[in-house]
Amino acid sequence: MGFLISLEEKPVKAKGLNKMAKPDEEKVKTYFFPEDYHNISLLADIPRMKCPENSTLFYPGCGADILFPLKYVELLFPKLRNITFILNDADNNLGLIKTILDDVGVYFSEKKNNLQFYWNGILIDLKFLQGNVFELLPQFPRFDIYFERAFRIMKDEHPNYEEQIYQKLKPRGILISDSGFQQLPLGKIKVSPELSAYKEMIIGVKK
C-alpha cells in the first residue's frame, strides 16, 4: 500500500511563543515518508557539530518543508539555542508552514512573513522570502548554513549556482545537500548516502 502525504492549508491563529510546547512526534511522523523518517536516525552517526549563536540557515526551493531542516538542526547542533531560518520559494507557502507547525503542536508568534517559535528548546526566527532564488542570490547576505533538498532539477539549468552558494557561505560555514557540490573545496564529513534520494548526500564545512 502506498503512503500519501496530504497538505491542505487551514486558517491558523498565532498562539504566541511557548517554550514548553513540544512537537508531537507522532504527528511529525505523518509529514514524512516512512523511509525518510527512519533515515533521519542516520544523523546520529555524525559527530555533533558547532555553529555560531544567531546563525542563519538558508533553504531555497523549500516548498512547505519546515520539518526536515528543523530535524537536521536539532540533531546536528545539540548546543544551539537560537537560529534564523530564511526559507525561499517561488510560491508563498507560509500558510502551509503555519498549518504544519500548528498541527504538530508548535506555538508561534507572527509578524508579516516572519514567524518565531521554539522547536525542542531552540528558538527559531523564520523569515519567508518569496521569489526566484537565481535572481535574488547576487544581493543575498552571507549565511552560516546552507540546506538543500530536492532542488537538483531547478539548479541544473544554472551551472554557476553551486559556486555562488559557496561564495555566500561564511568561512567555516556548513553545507547540507542531497546532491551536488562535490567539486567544491569543502571539508566533507562522512555521511550515509541513504539520506539522499540521489544517494549523493553531502555535509561539508567551508575551508
CSV table of C-alpha atoms in Angstrom, one decimal:
chain,number,residue,atom,x,y,z
A,1,MET,CA,0.0,0.0,0.0
A,2,GLY,CA,1.3,3.5,-0.9
A,3,PHE,CA,1.9,6.2,1.6
A,4,LEU,CA,0.3,9.6,0.9
A,5,ILE,CA,1.1,12.9,2.5
A,6,SER,CA,-1.7,15.4,2.0
A,7,LEU,CA,-1.1,19.1,2.7
A,8,GLU,CA,-4.0,21.5,2.9
A,9,GLU,CA,-3.7,25.0,4.2
A,10,LYS,CA,-6.0,25.8,7.0
A,11,PRO,CA,-6.8,29.0,8.9
A,12,VAL,CA,-4.3,29.1,11.8
A,13,LYS,CA,-4.2,31.6,14.6
A,14,ALA,CA,-0.8,32.5,16.1
A,15,LYS,CA,-0.9,31.5,19.7
A,16,GLY,CA,2.3,33.2,20.8
A,17,LEU,CA,5.6,31.8,22.0
A,18,ASN,CA,5.6,28.9,24.3
A,19,LYS,CA,8.9,27.3,25.1
A,20,MET,CA,7.3,24.4,26.9
A,21,ALA,CA,5.1,23.4,23.9
A,22,LYS,CA,6.9,20.4,22.4
A,23,PRO,CA,6.1,19.0,18.9
A,24,ASP,CA,4.1,15.8,18.9
A,25,GLU,CA,6.5,13.3,17.4
A,26,GLU,CA,3.7,11.0,16.2
A,27,LYS,CA,2.2,13.9,14.3
A,28,VAL,CA,5.6,14.9,13.0
A,29,LYS,CA,6.0,11.4,11.6
A,30,THR,CA,2.8,11.8,9.4
A,31,TYR,CA,4.6,14.5,7.4
A,32,PHE,CA,7.4,12.2,6.4
A,33,PHE,CA,7.6,9.2,4.2
A,34,PRO,CA,8.4,6.2,6.5
A,35,GLU,CA,11.8,5.6,4.9
A,36,ASP,CA,12.7,9.3,5.1
A,37,TYR,CA,11.8,9.4,8.8
A,38,HIS,CA,13.8,6.3,9.5
A,39,ASN,CA,16.8,7.6,7.6
A,40,ILE,CA,17.0,10.7,9.7
A,41,SER,CA,18.2,8.5,12.5
A,42,LEU,CA,21.4,8.0,10.5
A,43,LEU,CA,22.4,11.5,11.5
A,44,ALA,CA,23.2,10.0,14.9
A,45,ASP,CA,26.3,8.5,13.3
A,46,ILE,CA,27.7,12.0,12.5
A,47,PRO,CA,29.9,13.8,15.1
A,48,ARG,CA,27.9,16.7,16.7
A,49,MET,CA,28.7,20.0,15.1
A,50,LYS,CA,29.1,23.6,16.2
A,51,CYS,CA,27.8,26.8,14.6
A,52,PRO,CA,27.7,30.3,16.0
A,53,GLU,CA,24.8,31.5,18.1
A,54,ASN,CA,22.5,33.6,16.0
A,55,SER,CA,23.4,31.6,12.9
A,56,THR,CA,21.4,31.9,9.7
A,57,LEU,CA,20.2,28.9,7.7
A,58,PHE,CA,19.2,29.4,4.1
A,59,TYR,CA,16.9,26.9,2.4
A,60,PRO,CA,15.9,27.6,-1.3
A,61,GLY,CA,13.1,25.9,-3.0
A,62,CYS,CA,11.7,24.9,0.3
A,63,GLY,CA,8.1,24.4,-0.7
A,64,ALA,CA,6.2,23.8,2.6
A,65,ASP,CA,9.1,21.8,4.1
A,66,ILE,CA,9.8,23.1,7.5
A,67,LEU,CA,10.3,19.8,9.4
A,68,PHE,CA,13.4,18.4,7.6
A,69,PRO,CA,15.6,21.4,8.4
A,70,LEU,CA,14.3,21.5,12.0
A,71,LYS,CA,15.2,17.9,12.4
A,72,TYR,CA,18.7,18.4,11.0
A,73,VAL,CA,19.4,21.4,13.1
A,74,GLU,CA,18.1,19.7,16.3
A,75,LEU,CA,20.2,16.6,15.7
A,76,LEU,CA,23.4,18.1,14.3
A,77,PHE,CA,23.7,21.1,16.5
A,78,PRO,CA,22.6,20.0,20.0
A,79,LYS,CA,24.1,23.0,21.8
A,80,LEU,CA,22.3,25.5,19.5
A,81,ARG,CA,19.8,27.8,21.3
A,82,ASN,CA,18.7,30.2,18.6
A,83,ILE,CA,18.9,30.4,14.8
A,84,THR,CA,17.3,32.3,11.9
A,85,PHE,CA,15.8,30.3,9.1
A,86,ILE,CA,15.4,32.0,5.7
A,87,LEU,CA,13.1,29.9,3.6
A,88,ASN,CA,12.7,30.7,0.0
A,89,ASP,CA,10.3,29.5,-2.7
A,90,ALA,CA,8.7,30.9,-5.9
A,91,ASP,CA,5.3,30.3,-4.2
A,92,ASN,CA,4.1,31.7,-0.9
A,93,ASN,CA,3.9,28.6,1.2
A,94,LEU,CA,3.9,30.3,4.5
A,95,GLY,CA,0.3,29.4,5.2
A,96,LEU,CA,1.1,25.7,4.7
A,97,ILE,CA,4.1,26.0,7.0
A,98,LYS,CA,1.9,27.6,9.7
A,99,THR,CA,-0.6,24.8,9.3
A,100,ILE,CA,2.1,22.1,9.8
A,101,LEU,CA,3.5,23.8,12.8
A,102,ASP,CA,0.1,24.2,14.4
A,103,ASP,CA,-0.8,20.6,13.6
A,104,VAL,CA,2.3,19.2,15.3
A,105,GLY,CA,1.7,21.3,18.4
A,106,VAL,CA,4.2,24.1,17.9
A,107,TYR,CA,3.1,27.6,19.1
A,108,PHE,CA,4.3,30.6,17.2
A,109,SER,CA,4.1,34.3,17.0
A,110,GLU,CA,3.7,36.1,13.7
A,111,LYS,CA,4.6,39.4,12.1
A,112,LYS,CA,4.1,39.8,8.4
A,113,ASN,CA,6.1,37.0,6.7
A,114,ASN,CA,8.1,36.3,9.9
A,115,LEU,CA,7.4,33.6,12.5
A,116,GLN,CA,9.0,32.9,15.8
A,117,PHE,CA,8.7,29.6,17.7
A,118,TYR,CA,10.5,27.1,19.9
A,119,TRP,CA,11.5,23.7,18.5
A,120,ASN,CA,12.6,21.4,21.3
A,121,GLY,CA,14.2,24.3,23.2
A,122,ILE,CA,15.7,26.0,20.1
A,123,LEU,CA,14.3,29.5,19.3
A,124,ILE,CA,13.6,29.7,15.6
A,125,ASP,CA,13.2,33.0,13.8
A,126,LEU,CA,11.7,32.1,10.4
A,127,LYS,CA,11.7,34.6,7.5
A,128,PHE,CA,9.9,33.5,4.4
A,129,LEU,CA,11.2,35.1,1.2
A,130,GLN,CA,9.1,34.6,-1.9
A,131,GLY,CA,10.9,34.9,-5.3
A,132,ASN,CA,13.3,33.4,-7.8
A,133,VAL,CA,16.4,32.4,-5.9
A,134,PHE,CA,18.5,32.7,-9.1
A,135,GLU,CA,17.6,36.3,-9.3
A,136,LEU,CA,17.8,37.1,-5.6
A,137,LEU,CA,21.1,35.4,-4.8
A,138,PRO,CA,23.5,38.1,-6.0
A,139,GLN,CA,22.0,40.6,-3.5
A,140,PHE,CA,21.6,38.0,-0.8
A,141,PRO,CA,23.5,38.3,2.5
A,142,ARG,CA,26.0,35.6,3.6
A,143,PHE,CA,24.8,32.7,5.7
A,144,ASP,CA,26.2,30.2,8.1
A,145,ILE,CA,24.3,27.1,7.0
A,146,TYR,CA,23.1,26.1,3.5
A,147,PHE,CA,20.3,23.5,3.4
A,148,GLU,CA,19.2,22.0,0.1
A,149,ARG,CA,16.7,19.2,-0.6
A,150,ALA,CA,15.0,18.1,-3.9
A,151,PHE,CA,16.4,21.1,-5.7
A,152,ARG,CA,18.6,19.3,-8.3
A,153,ILE,CA,16.4,19.8,-11.3
A,154,MET,CA,15.9,23.6,-10.7
A,155,LYS,CA,19.7,24.3,-10.3
A,156,ASP,CA,20.8,22.1,-13.2
A,157,GLU,CA,19.9,25.0,-15.6
A,158,HIS,CA,22.2,27.3,-13.6
A,159,PRO,CA,25.7,25.9,-13.8
A,160,ASN,CA,27.3,28.6,-11.6
A,161,TYR,CA,24.7,28.3,-8.8
A,162,GLU,CA,26.8,25.9,-6.6
A,163,GLU,CA,29.8,28.2,-6.8
A,164,GLN,CA,27.6,31.2,-6.0
A,165,ILE,CA,26.3,29.4,-2.9
A,166,TYR,CA,29.9,28.5,-1.9
A,167,GLN,CA,30.8,32.2,-2.1
A,168,LYS,CA,27.8,33.2,0.0
A,169,LEU,CA,28.6,30.6,2.7
A,170,LYS,CA,30.6,32.2,5.5
A,171,PRO,CA,34.1,30.8,6.5
A,172,ARG,CA,33.6,27.6,8.5
A,173,GLY,CA,30.0,27.6,7.2
A,174,ILE,CA,28.2,24.3,6.8
A,175,LEU,CA,26.6,23.0,3.6
A,176,ILE,CA,24.0,20.3,3.8
A,177,SER,CA,22.6,19.0,0.4
A,178,ASP,CA,21.2,15.8,-1.1
A,179,SER,CA,23.0,16.4,-4.3
A,180,GLY,CA,25.9,18.3,-6.0
A,181,PHE,CA,28.7,20.4,-4.5
A,182,GLN,CA,31.2,17.5,-4.8
A,183,GLN,CA,33.7,19.7,-6.7
A,184,LEU,CA,34.0,22.4,-4.1
A,185,PRO,CA,36.7,22.7,-1.5
A,186,LEU,CA,34.7,21.6,1.5
A,187,GLY,CA,35.9,19.6,4.4
A,188,LYS,CA,33.5,16.7,3.8
A,189,ILE,CA,32.0,14.8,6.8
A,190,LYS,CA,31.3,11.1,6.4
A,191,VAL,CA,27.5,10.7,6.0
A,192,SER,CA,25.2,7.9,4.8
A,193,PRO,CA,24.2,8.3,1.2
A,194,GLU,CA,20.8,6.9,2.2
A,195,LEU,CA,19.9,10.3,3.5
A,196,SER,CA,19.6,11.4,-0.2
A,197,ALA,CA,17.2,10.1,-2.8
A,198,TYR,CA,20.0,10.5,-5.3
A,199,LYS,CA,22.5,8.7,-2.9
A,200,GLU,CA,24.7,11.9,-3.1
A,201,MET,CA,24.2,13.3,0.4
A,202,ILE,CA,26.9,15.8,1.4
A,203,ILE,CA,27.6,17.6,4.6
A,204,GLY,CA,30.7,19.8,4.3
A,205,VAL,CA,32.4,22.7,6.1
A,206,LYS,CA,33.8,25.6,4.1
A,207,LYS,CA,37.6,25.7,4.4
